[in-house]
Short mmCIF file of C-alpha atoms in Angstrom, two decimals:
data_model
loop_
_atom_site.label_atom_id
_atom_site.label_comp_id
_atom_site.label_asym_id
_atom_site.label_seq_id
_atom_site.Cartn_x
_atom_site.Cartn_y
_atom_site.Cartn_z
CA MET A 1 25.03 27.96 -12.39
CA HIS A 2 22.92 25.55 -14.45
CA GLU A 3 24.86 23.28 -16.80
CA LEU A 4 23.17 22.34 -20.11
CA THR A 5 23.93 19.73 -22.74
CA LEU A 6 26.19 21.02 -25.54
CA LEU A 7 25.77 20.25 -29.21
CA ARG A 8 28.88 20.45 -31.37
CA GLY A 9 28.83 23.63 -33.49
CA GLN A 10 30.29 24.30 -36.94
CA LYS A 11 33.30 26.49 -37.83
CA LYS A 12 33.10 29.40 -40.16
CA MET A 13 29.55 30.64 -39.59
CA ALA A 14 27.74 27.25 -39.69
CA ALA A 15 23.91 27.59 -39.79
CA ILE A 16 22.04 26.36 -36.68
CA ALA A 17 18.53 24.90 -37.41
CA GLU A 18 17.65 23.47 -33.98
CA PRO A 19 18.36 24.81 -30.47
CA SER A 20 21.84 23.83 -29.42
CA VAL A 21 21.59 25.25 -25.91
CA ARG A 22 18.62 25.14 -23.52
CA GLY A 23 18.42 27.09 -20.30
CA LEU A 24 15.92 27.49 -17.51
CA TYR A 25 13.89 30.63 -17.05
CA GLY A 26 15.17 32.87 -14.23
CA GLU A 27 18.43 30.95 -13.79
CA THR A 28 22.01 31.54 -15.05
CA ILE A 29 22.53 30.06 -18.51
CA GLU A 30 25.97 29.02 -19.78
CA ILE A 31 26.48 29.24 -23.54
CA PRO A 32 29.71 27.40 -24.44
CA CYS A 33 32.20 28.26 -27.12
CA ASP A 34 33.36 25.46 -29.46
CA PRO A 35 35.16 22.93 -27.21
CA PHE A 36 37.47 22.03 -30.07
CA ILE A 37 38.88 25.55 -30.29
CA GLN A 38 41.93 26.18 -28.07
CA THR A 39 40.78 29.48 -26.58
CA GLU A 40 43.62 29.76 -24.07
CA ASN A 41 46.03 30.75 -26.86
CA ALA A 42 43.59 33.06 -28.62
CA MET A 43 44.53 36.63 -29.36
CA MET A 44 40.89 37.72 -28.99
CA ILE A 45 37.53 36.23 -28.06
CA LYS A 46 34.31 38.00 -28.93
CA TRP A 47 30.70 37.14 -28.14
CA LYS A 48 27.94 38.69 -30.23
CA TYR A 49 24.18 38.38 -30.51
CA GLU A 50 21.98 38.35 -33.61
CA LYS A 51 19.35 41.04 -33.34
CA LYS A 52 15.79 40.63 -34.64
CA ASP A 53 16.70 42.37 -37.90
CA GLY A 54 19.51 39.86 -38.46
CA SER A 55 22.40 42.26 -37.76
CA PRO A 56 25.05 41.33 -35.18
CA GLN A 57 25.31 43.01 -31.79
CA ASP A 58 28.61 42.79 -29.88
CA LEU A 59 28.25 41.80 -26.25
CA ILE A 60 31.72 41.28 -24.83
CA VAL A 61 35.29 41.34 -26.26
CA LYS A 62 38.38 40.07 -24.48
CA SER A 63 41.86 40.51 -25.90
CA LYS A 64 44.83 38.53 -24.69
CA ASP A 65 46.23 39.79 -21.43
CA GLN A 66 43.52 42.48 -21.21
CA ASP A 67 40.25 42.89 -19.33
CA ALA A 68 37.02 42.14 -21.11
CA LEU A 69 35.31 45.04 -22.86
CA MET A 70 31.51 45.09 -22.80
CA THR A 71 29.20 46.88 -25.22
CA LEU A 72 25.84 45.67 -23.88
CA PRO A 73 22.38 46.76 -24.98
CA ASP A 74 19.85 47.51 -22.24
CA ALA A 75 18.30 44.00 -22.41
CA PHE A 76 21.61 42.40 -21.34
CA LYS A 77 23.07 44.96 -18.95
CA LYS A 78 24.33 43.55 -15.65
CA ARG A 79 23.49 40.04 -16.80
CA VAL A 80 26.37 39.12 -19.16
CA SER A 81 29.87 37.87 -18.24
CA MET A 82 32.54 35.52 -19.60
CA ALA A 83 33.65 32.40 -17.76
CA ALA A 84 37.25 31.26 -17.47
CA ASN A 85 36.61 28.68 -20.18
CA SER A 86 35.37 31.46 -22.49
CA SER A 87 31.70 30.45 -22.13
CA LEU A 88 29.13 33.23 -22.12
CA LEU A 89 27.26 33.48 -18.81
CA LEU A 90 23.74 34.93 -18.96
CA SER A 91 22.05 35.43 -15.56
CA ASP A 92 18.30 35.61 -14.86
CA GLY A 93 17.39 33.98 -18.14
CA LYS A 94 14.40 35.46 -19.96
CA LEU A 95 12.38 34.43 -22.97
CA THR A 96 13.58 37.63 -24.73
CA ASP A 97 17.09 36.14 -24.51
CA GLN A 98 16.18 33.44 -27.02
CA GLY A 99 18.17 33.76 -30.22
CA THR A 100 21.54 33.02 -31.85
CA PHE A 101 24.78 33.70 -29.96
CA THR A 102 28.13 33.56 -31.78
CA CYS A 103 31.54 32.93 -30.23
CA MET A 104 34.40 34.32 -32.43
CA VAL A 105 37.97 33.23 -31.66
CA VAL A 106 40.95 34.97 -33.30
CA THR A 107 44.31 33.18 -33.29
CA SER A 108 47.63 34.05 -34.94
CA THR A 109 46.76 31.93 -37.91
CA ASN A 110 42.96 31.82 -38.24
CA ILE A 111 39.55 33.12 -37.21
CA PHE A 112 36.90 30.71 -35.91
CA GLU A 113 33.21 31.29 -35.26
CA HIS A 114 30.80 28.98 -33.38
CA GLN A 115 27.05 29.59 -33.23
CA ASN A 116 24.61 28.47 -30.48
CA LYS A 117 20.86 28.88 -30.72
CA LEU A 118 19.45 29.45 -27.21
CA GLU A 119 16.01 28.28 -26.06
CA VAL A 120 14.76 29.28 -22.60
CA LEU A 121 12.46 26.75 -20.94
CA LYS A 122 9.92 27.25 -18.13
CA SER A 123 7.54 24.71 -16.55
CA PRO A 124 3.93 25.78 -15.84
CA GLU A 125 3.10 27.44 -12.56
CA GLY A 126 0.89 24.65 -11.22
CA LEU A 127 -2.39 23.36 -12.59
CA GLU A 128 -5.91 24.39 -11.62
CA ILE A 129 -9.47 23.50 -12.58
CA PHE A 130 -11.93 26.37 -12.64
CA ASP A 131 -15.70 26.51 -13.17
CA LYS A 132 -16.10 23.00 -11.72
CA ALA A 133 -19.50 21.41 -12.18
CA GLN A 134 -21.11 20.28 -8.93
CA GLU A 135 -23.10 17.47 -10.51
CA LEU A 136 -23.94 16.01 -13.88
CA GLU A 137 -27.32 15.06 -15.21
CA ILE A 138 -27.63 11.93 -17.32
CA GLY A 139 -27.69 12.67 -21.06
CA LYS A 140 -27.21 16.42 -20.63
CA LEU A 141 -24.05 17.99 -22.09
CA THR A 142 -22.47 19.93 -19.22
CA LYS A 143 -19.25 21.92 -18.87
CA LEU A 144 -17.32 19.82 -16.39
CA GLY A 145 -14.48 22.28 -15.83
CA VAL A 146 -11.78 24.52 -17.27
CA CYS A 147 -8.19 23.34 -16.71
CA THR A 148 -5.39 25.95 -16.81
CA ALA A 149 -1.59 25.58 -16.88
CA LYS A 150 -0.07 29.09 -16.55
CA ASN A 151 3.17 30.76 -17.67
CA ALA A 152 5.15 28.05 -19.42
CA ASN A 153 7.53 27.87 -22.35
CA PRO A 154 6.88 26.10 -24.55
CA ALA A 155 3.14 25.90 -23.86
CA ALA A 156 2.10 22.92 -21.67
CA GLU A 157 0.05 20.08 -23.16
CA ILE A 158 -3.20 19.26 -21.30
CA MET A 159 -5.08 15.93 -21.33
CA TRP A 160 -8.37 14.93 -19.66
CA LEU A 161 -8.83 11.48 -18.12
CA LYS A 162 -11.74 9.60 -16.52
CA ASN A 163 -10.71 6.98 -13.97
CA ASN A 164 -7.16 7.16 -15.42
CA GLN A 165 -8.40 6.51 -18.98
CA ALA A 166 -7.73 9.24 -21.55
CA LEU A 167 -10.77 11.09 -22.93
CA MET A 168 -10.89 11.98 -26.62
CA ASP A 169 -13.18 14.51 -28.28
CA ASP A 170 -15.75 12.42 -30.14
CA GLY A 171 -18.12 15.21 -31.09
CA LYS A 172 -20.99 13.44 -29.31
CA GLY A 173 -20.74 13.09 -25.57
CA ILE A 174 -17.20 14.46 -25.16
CA PHE A 175 -16.10 17.92 -26.33
CA ILE A 176 -12.60 19.22 -25.54
CA THR A 177 -11.46 22.69 -26.59
CA LYS A 178 -7.89 24.01 -26.20
CA ASP A 179 -6.61 27.59 -26.12
CA VAL A 180 -3.08 28.99 -25.72
CA LYS A 181 -2.44 32.64 -24.84
CA VAL A 182 0.97 34.36 -24.80
CA ASP A 183 1.79 37.20 -22.39
CA LEU A 184 3.16 40.07 -24.49
CA ASP A 185 5.49 41.21 -21.71
CA THR A 186 7.00 37.88 -20.60
CA LEU A 187 6.24 35.86 -23.74
CA LEU A 188 5.14 33.03 -21.42
CA SER A 189 2.24 30.84 -22.58
CA THR A 190 -0.91 29.87 -20.66
CA THR A 191 -2.75 26.75 -21.86
CA THR A 192 -6.48 26.33 -21.20
CA SER A 193 -8.53 23.17 -21.86
CA THR A 194 -12.33 23.01 -21.42
CA LEU A 195 -14.18 19.68 -21.07
CA LYS A 196 -17.88 19.31 -21.82
CA TYR A 197 -19.29 15.90 -20.96
CA SER A 198 -22.58 14.01 -21.28
CA ALA A 199 -22.78 11.67 -18.27
CA GLN A 200 -24.13 8.15 -18.02
CA LYS A 201 -25.45 6.43 -14.91
CA GLU A 202 -22.21 4.50 -14.39
CA ASP A 203 -20.26 7.79 -14.23
CA ASP A 204 -21.52 8.48 -10.72
CA GLY A 205 -18.49 8.84 -8.47
CA ALA A 206 -16.05 8.79 -11.40
CA VAL A 207 -12.78 10.69 -10.96
CA PHE A 208 -12.05 13.19 -13.75
CA THR A 209 -8.40 14.24 -13.96
CA CYS A 210 -6.69 17.10 -15.78
CA ARG A 211 -3.03 16.31 -16.54
CA ALA A 212 -0.42 18.81 -17.81
CA THR A 213 2.84 17.61 -19.37
CA HIS A 214 5.89 19.76 -20.17
CA ILE A 215 9.40 19.26 -21.43
CA VAL A 216 10.65 20.38 -18.01
CA GLY A 217 9.69 18.42 -14.90
CA GLU A 218 7.15 15.68 -14.17
CA PRO A 219 3.47 15.77 -15.23
CA VAL A 220 1.16 17.61 -12.82
CA THR A 221 -2.49 16.73 -12.21
CA SER A 222 -5.65 18.09 -10.69
CA TRP A 223 -8.86 16.13 -10.24
CA ILE A 224 -12.54 16.37 -9.39
CA THR A 225 -15.16 13.78 -8.41
CA LEU A 226 -18.69 14.42 -9.56
CA THR A 227 -22.14 13.17 -8.64
CA VAL A 228 -24.34 12.05 -11.49
CA THR A 229 -28.00 12.81 -10.86
CA TYR A 230 -30.85 10.88 -12.46
CA SER A 231 -34.45 10.08 -11.77
CA PRO A 232 -35.43 6.66 -10.39
CA GLU A 233 -35.91 4.01 -13.03
CA THR A 234 -36.51 0.88 -10.98
CA VAL A 235 -37.98 0.00 -7.58
CA GLU A 236 -37.37 -3.20 -5.61
CA LEU A 237 -39.23 -4.52 -2.56
CA LEU A 238 -37.16 -6.50 -0.06
CA VAL A 239 -38.61 -8.59 2.79
CA THR A 240 -36.67 -9.39 5.97
CA PRO A 241 -36.30 -12.02 7.24
CA GLN A 242 -36.17 -13.99 4.04
CA ASP A 243 -37.71 -17.45 3.87
CA PRO A 244 -38.73 -19.04 6.05
CA LEU A 245 -40.86 -16.33 7.61
CA VAL A 246 -42.81 -17.86 10.51
CA GLU A 247 -45.57 -16.82 12.82
CA GLY A 248 -44.33 -14.54 15.59
CA ASP A 249 -41.56 -12.97 13.48
CA ASN A 250 -41.26 -9.25 12.87
CA MET A 251 -41.45 -8.64 9.11
CA THR A 252 -39.63 -5.62 7.64
CA LEU A 253 -40.50 -4.29 4.19
CA GLU A 254 -37.75 -2.26 2.50
CA CYS A 255 -38.35 -0.26 -0.68
CA VAL A 256 -35.19 0.42 -2.71
CA ALA A 257 -35.07 2.79 -5.72
CA ASP A 258 -32.06 3.48 -7.95
CA GLY A 259 -32.35 7.28 -8.42
CA ASN A 260 -29.57 9.67 -7.47
CA PRO A 261 -30.27 11.16 -5.09
CA ALA A 262 -32.35 8.18 -4.08
CA PRO A 263 -35.95 8.77 -2.95
CA THR A 264 -36.46 8.85 0.81
CA SER A 265 -40.24 8.56 1.05
CA PHE A 266 -42.47 5.72 -0.16
CA ASN A 267 -45.98 4.31 -0.13
CA PHE A 268 -46.37 0.78 1.24
CA HIS A 269 -49.49 -1.06 0.08
CA LEU A 270 -50.46 -3.65 2.70
CA LYS A 271 -53.34 -5.85 1.52
CA GLY A 272 -55.73 -3.03 0.67
CA GLU A 273 -54.22 -0.43 3.00
CA THR A 274 -51.76 2.25 1.86
CA ILE A 275 -49.27 3.65 4.39
CA LYS A 276 -47.11 6.67 3.59
CA VAL A 277 -43.60 6.55 5.06
CA GLU A 278 -41.43 9.69 4.92
CA ASN A 279 -37.68 10.14 5.37
CA LYS A 280 -37.09 6.40 5.45
CA ASN A 281 -37.63 3.42 3.19
CA VAL A 282 -38.69 0.67 5.63
CA PHE A 283 -41.89 -0.41 7.32
CA THR A 284 -42.09 -3.14 9.99
CA ILE A 285 -45.01 -5.39 10.90
CA THR A 286 -44.57 -6.98 14.32
CA ASN A 287 -45.60 -10.48 15.44
CA VAL A 288 -46.97 -11.60 12.09
CA THR A 289 -49.58 -14.37 11.80
CA ARG A 290 -50.58 -16.65 8.96
CA ASP A 291 -53.22 -14.11 8.00
CA ALA A 292 -50.40 -11.77 6.95
CA SER A 293 -49.62 -13.98 3.95
CA GLY A 294 -50.30 -12.32 0.60
CA GLU A 295 -49.05 -9.72 -1.87
CA TYR A 296 -47.28 -6.57 -0.69
CA LYS A 297 -46.33 -3.53 -2.79
CA CYS A 298 -44.33 -0.32 -2.51
CA SER A 299 -44.16 2.70 -4.82
CA LEU A 300 -42.80 6.23 -5.08
CA ILE A 301 -45.03 8.84 -3.50
CA ASP A 302 -44.89 11.07 -6.58
CA ASP A 303 -44.90 8.29 -9.18
CA ARG A 304 -47.23 5.36 -8.55
CA GLY A 305 -46.14 3.92 -11.89
CA LEU A 306 -42.80 2.91 -10.36
CA GLU A 307 -44.00 0.04 -8.20
CA ALA A 308 -42.59 -3.24 -6.87
CA SER A 309 -44.44 -6.19 -5.37
CA LYS A 310 -43.68 -9.43 -3.59
CA ASN A 311 -45.73 -12.39 -2.42
CA VAL A 312 -45.13 -13.20 1.24
CA THR A 313 -45.89 -16.53 2.94
CA VAL A 314 -46.00 -16.67 6.72
CA ASN A 315 -45.25 -20.25 7.65
CA TYR A 316 -47.29 -21.87 10.43
CA LEU A 317 -47.48 -25.26 12.13
CA ASP A 318 -50.17 -26.80 14.34
CA ILE A 319 -50.52 -30.41 15.49
CA ASN A 320 -53.16 -32.48 17.29
CA LEU A 321 -52.19 -35.82 18.82
CA ARG A 322 -54.75 -38.34 20.03
CA PRO A 323 -54.64 -39.81 22.57
CA SER A 324 -52.82 -37.48 24.96
CA GLY A 325 -51.95 -37.50 28.62
CA ARG A 326 -51.98 -40.82 30.59
CA ILE A 327 -53.71 -43.72 28.85
CA GLU A 328 -54.47 -46.98 30.73
CA LYS A 329 -55.22 -50.01 28.56
CA LEU A 330 -55.57 -53.74 29.22
CA ALA A 331 -53.06 -56.06 27.62
CA GLY A 332 -54.38 -57.47 24.35
CA GLU A 333 -56.57 -54.46 23.57
CA ALA A 334 -56.00 -52.19 20.54
CA LEU A 335 -55.11 -48.48 20.61
CA GLU A 336 -55.41 -46.11 17.66
CA VAL A 337 -52.91 -43.23 17.52
CA THR A 338 -53.81 -40.25 15.30
CA LEU A 339 -51.52 -37.30 14.55
CA GLN A 340 -53.13 -34.41 12.67
CA ILE A 341 -50.77 -31.79 11.18
CA TYR A 342 -51.77 -28.36 9.87
CA SER A 343 -48.83 -26.61 8.15
CA SER A 344 -47.99 -24.17 5.36
CA ALA A 345 -45.25 -26.29 3.81
CA ALA A 346 -43.52 -29.65 3.90
CA HIS A 347 -42.46 -30.78 7.36
CA SER A 348 -40.68 -33.62 9.17
CA VAL A 349 -42.03 -35.97 11.86
CA SER A 350 -40.04 -37.95 14.44
CA TRP A 351 -41.09 -40.22 17.33
CA LYS A 352 -39.47 -41.20 20.62
CA LYS A 353 -40.31 -43.74 23.29
CA ASN A 354 -38.85 -43.05 26.71
CA ASN A 355 -36.43 -40.60 24.98
CA ARG A 356 -35.22 -43.23 22.53
CA ILE A 357 -35.74 -42.63 18.82
CA LEU A 358 -38.28 -44.86 17.07
CA GLU A 359 -37.86 -45.73 13.41
CA ASN A 360 -41.59 -45.77 12.71
CA GLU A 361 -44.80 -44.27 14.01
CA PRO A 362 -46.10 -46.43 16.89
CA LYS A 363 -49.04 -48.73 16.14
CA PHE A 364 -50.92 -50.85 18.69
CA PRO A 365 -53.22 -53.47 17.10
CA LYS A 366 -52.72 -55.70 20.17
CA ILE A 367 -51.16 -54.05 23.18
CA ALA A 368 -48.41 -55.90 25.05
CA TYR A 369 -46.90 -55.06 28.40
CA SER A 370 -43.67 -54.06 26.60
CA ASP A 371 -45.61 -51.24 24.89
CA SER A 372 -45.80 -49.34 28.17
CA GLY A 373 -43.94 -46.04 28.13
CA VAL A 374 -43.99 -42.32 27.27
CA TYR A 375 -44.39 -41.61 23.54
CA GLU A 376 -43.45 -38.20 22.11
CA CYS A 377 -43.78 -36.87 18.58
CA GLU A 378 -42.00 -33.79 17.19
CA VAL A 379 -43.03 -32.02 13.98
CA ALA A 380 -40.58 -29.49 12.47
CA LEU A 381 -40.98 -26.89 9.74
CA GLY A 382 -37.83 -24.77 9.39
CA PRO A 383 -37.40 -22.97 12.73
CA LEU A 384 -40.90 -23.99 13.85
CA SER A 385 -41.24 -27.06 16.06
CA ARG A 386 -44.24 -28.60 17.80
CA LYS A 387 -44.26 -31.49 20.31
CA ALA A 388 -46.98 -33.68 21.79
CA SER A 389 -46.92 -36.83 23.92
CA PHE A 390 -48.92 -39.47 25.73
CA GLU A 391 -48.12 -42.09 28.39
CA LEU A 392 -49.34 -45.62 27.75
CA VAL A 393 -49.89 -47.77 30.84
CA VAL A 394 -50.70 -51.42 30.03
CA GLN A 395 -52.66 -53.18 32.79
CA GLY A 396 -53.88 -56.73 33.32
CA ALA A 397 -53.64 -59.96 35.25
CA PRO A 398 -50.09 -61.20 35.51
CA VAL A 399 -48.87 -64.04 33.31
CA ILE A 400 -45.80 -66.15 33.97
CA SER A 401 -43.79 -66.14 30.77
CA SER A 402 -40.99 -68.39 32.01
CA LEU A 403 -40.11 -70.65 34.97
CA SER A 404 -36.63 -72.22 34.84
CA LYS A 405 -34.04 -73.89 37.07
CA HIS A 406 -30.32 -74.46 37.25
CA SER A 407 -27.78 -75.59 39.87
CA SER A 408 -25.47 -73.17 41.59
CA ASP A 409 -21.83 -73.14 40.56
CA ASP A 410 -20.83 -75.17 43.64
CA GLY A 411 -23.84 -77.48 43.31
CA LYS A 412 -25.03 -76.86 46.84
CA TYR A 413 -28.46 -75.40 45.87
CA LYS A 414 -30.91 -74.95 43.02
CA VAL A 415 -31.69 -71.51 41.46
CA LEU A 416 -35.29 -71.05 40.26
CA THR A 417 -36.10 -68.10 37.96
CA CYS A 418 -39.70 -66.93 37.59
CA GLU A 419 -40.44 -64.25 34.87
CA ALA A 420 -43.86 -62.62 34.72
CA GLU A 421 -45.72 -59.72 33.08
CA GLY A 422 -48.58 -57.72 34.51
CA PHE A 423 -49.65 -54.36 35.84
CA PRO A 424 -49.91 -53.21 38.59
CA LYS A 425 -46.76 -54.89 39.81
CA PRO A 426 -47.58 -58.53 40.66
CA ALA A 427 -46.63 -60.16 43.92
CA VAL A 428 -44.45 -63.31 43.56
CA THR A 429 -44.83 -66.26 45.99
CA TRP A 430 -43.35 -69.78 46.22
CA ASN A 431 -44.91 -72.90 47.76
CA ILE A 432 -41.75 -73.96 49.61
CA ASN A 433 -39.25 -72.31 51.87
CA GLY A 434 -36.20 -70.90 50.25
CA THR A 435 -34.06 -67.79 49.89
CA LEU A 436 -34.81 -64.81 47.60
CA ILE A 437 -31.64 -64.06 45.60
CA THR A 438 -32.63 -61.09 43.41
CA GLU A 439 -35.67 -59.27 42.07
CA SER A 440 -35.36 -57.08 38.96
CA PRO A 441 -36.74 -53.52 38.82
CA PHE A 442 -40.34 -53.47 37.64
CA SER A 443 -40.23 -52.01 34.11
CA ASN A 444 -42.66 -52.14 31.18
CA GLY A 445 -44.88 -54.49 33.23
CA LYS A 446 -42.12 -57.12 33.64
CA ILE A 447 -40.64 -58.61 36.82
CA ILE A 448 -37.99 -61.33 37.27
CA GLN A 449 -37.35 -63.05 40.57
CA LYS A 450 -34.61 -65.60 41.41
CA PHE A 451 -35.22 -68.04 44.29
CA ALA A 452 -32.75 -70.52 45.92
CA VAL A 453 -33.79 -73.91 47.40
CA VAL A 454 -31.84 -76.87 48.82
CA PRO A 455 -34.01 -79.99 48.14
CA SER A 456 -33.20 -83.15 49.96
CA GLU A 457 -35.55 -85.15 47.80
CA ASN A 458 -37.54 -84.79 44.63
CA LEU A 459 -39.83 -81.74 44.85
CA THR A 460 -42.47 -79.96 42.78
CA VAL A 461 -41.98 -76.20 43.17
CA GLN A 462 -44.73 -73.74 42.27
CA CYS A 463 -44.33 -69.96 41.41
CA THR A 464 -47.46 -67.83 41.77
CA VAL A 465 -47.90 -64.18 40.61
CA SER A 466 -50.92 -62.05 41.40
CA ASN A 467 -52.34 -58.50 41.33
CA LYS A 468 -55.78 -56.96 41.54
CA PHE A 469 -56.69 -58.26 38.08
CA GLY A 470 -55.91 -61.96 38.77
CA SER A 471 -53.15 -64.51 39.23
CA ASP A 472 -51.12 -67.18 37.42
CA SER A 473 -49.11 -70.21 38.60
CA LYS A 474 -46.54 -72.57 37.14
CA SER A 475 -44.77 -75.63 38.61
CA ILE A 476 -41.42 -77.23 38.00
CA ASP A 477 -39.86 -80.52 39.30
CA VAL A 478 -36.66 -80.17 41.23
CA LEU A 479 -34.30 -83.09 42.05
CA PRO A 480 -32.06 -83.19 45.10
CA CYS A 481 -28.70 -81.57 44.83
CA LYS A 482 -25.82 -83.89 43.71
CA TYR A 483 -23.82 -82.72 46.74
CA LYS A 484 -26.31 -84.42 49.18
CA GLU A 485 -26.44 -87.60 47.03
CA ARG A 486 -22.66 -87.93 47.25
CA ILE A 487 -22.80 -87.63 51.08
CA ARG A 488 -25.51 -90.37 51.23
CA ASP A 489 -23.53 -92.71 48.96
CA GLN A 490 -20.37 -92.21 50.98
CA THR A 491 -22.30 -93.08 54.24
CA LYS A 492 -23.64 -96.30 52.68
CA LEU A 493 -20.15 -97.29 51.63
CA VAL A 494 -18.71 -96.80 55.11
CA VAL A 495 -21.52 -98.85 56.70
CA GLY A 496 -20.97 -101.61 54.15
CA VAL A 497 -17.27 -101.75 54.83
CA VAL A 498 -17.81 -101.93 58.59
CA LEU A 499 -20.41 -104.74 58.23
CA GLY A 500 -18.06 -106.64 55.91
CA LEU A 501 -15.24 -106.43 58.41
CA LEU A 502 -17.53 -107.69 61.20
CA VAL A 503 -18.72 -110.68 59.12
CA ALA A 504 -15.13 -111.54 58.19
CA THR A 505 -14.07 -111.41 61.84
CA VAL A 506 -16.95 -113.76 62.86
CA LEU A 507 -16.09 -116.23 60.10
CA ILE A 508 -12.41 -116.26 61.02
CA GLY A 509 -13.29 -116.88 64.71
CA LEU A 510 -15.69 -119.70 63.84
CA ALA A 511 -13.09 -121.38 61.63
CA TYR A 512 -10.49 -121.12 64.34
CA TRP A 513 -12.89 -122.71 66.91
CA LEU A 514 -13.70 -125.60 64.60
CA TYR A 515 -10.03 -126.14 64.03
CA LEU A 516 -9.31 -126.32 67.78
CA LYS A 517 -12.21 -128.69 68.35
CA LYS A 518 -11.13 -131.06 65.65
CA SER A 519 -7.59 -131.14 66.98
CA LYS A 520 -8.78 -132.36 70.39
#
């Protein structure tokens, strides 16, 4: 049994302007008597129905302590009964049941009547879109679809939406027509709404929704997604990889058009040559060279007027370093270094000597032995890099740059240090005997040798360096070591003391002899 909201009625045949009772189609509807009337003490309760001509039609009469008496027309047979609370029960509600029902209550002192106007409600049987368009053409008014909500009471309301935004008939690009038909047998209403739409390019992929709303139940929706077709309007040429494109790369040209459906075949215009590509929109040139620089174009096969172009630069880098390889020069000579660079754009240059970064480009107006080494230049342009190098070998007769001396920490010997430059490696000799302490590694034409001597007297020591180009010598005076001088001084002191003691002994003996002689 379906319970419905009650509206308070009026006594004594009160007129009812609005429905006071609503019931659902196909279900049992309860039509209440006036709740303020005490029906349990009534002498008689009668329910009657107002026919279409306005005359009353008795349905059911129940006297006190007697069974109910029914006088039902065919439309209500087997569907009418009275509940314990005196409400009228109407099963399998139909739209033909709609009308005014009156509850009359007779007591020992009065007669009361209460009217209820019944409305039977039914939600639509689903929602469907018929005659769906498969695609829309830009600017062409096209019937998008017919939306139908069937068998409802009252008739369902239908609204069209695009991407959840309501569409309104503007008489230009949007036309919406509505139609409601009533079934003469069931009196149920079917609502139909037709949408005609003129699409724009941005409507491609839009979701069009038909929404039905009804007093009973939640809104129901049905939707379609359409493709908007239009001819290409623009063409774009894309080049991969983008800058910098360098020699040896594979260059891919991609032609992109905005039509829907998009074109799949194109003409590529490659510096005077036209290549037709079908069922794809790319063309690849492998292992490009600097000669590939220039203007490239692509166009539609069936419309040369839609064309795109792009200037392409293939970056390149060549260098020429002079001198190169192994270069032998004499100390004091000059060497000119020339680096020629052929490139398509700005580049960077860096130098190294023996793998150590130089701040400036090497220049050799007067070559020194310290200039010996491996010089390498690197020129970079984006991902391109070129390297070149040369080895400078400085040759010449050796020259002693320094000859020095100092005493050892314990003072027992003298340390002589002879520094010389020359190439090939010079031989180092000394004019006296001594002990070689250390000799440095020969690097950049330089050698350092340390020599130990123990002079017992003043000496002049000579260091000589020589190679196939010549020789050089330097001398230095070396004094005896202080350690030997101390030993000599100590020896002299001991001898002096001994001699003094001997003289004193002789003098004492002589004095004693003279004394004895004088006494006699």
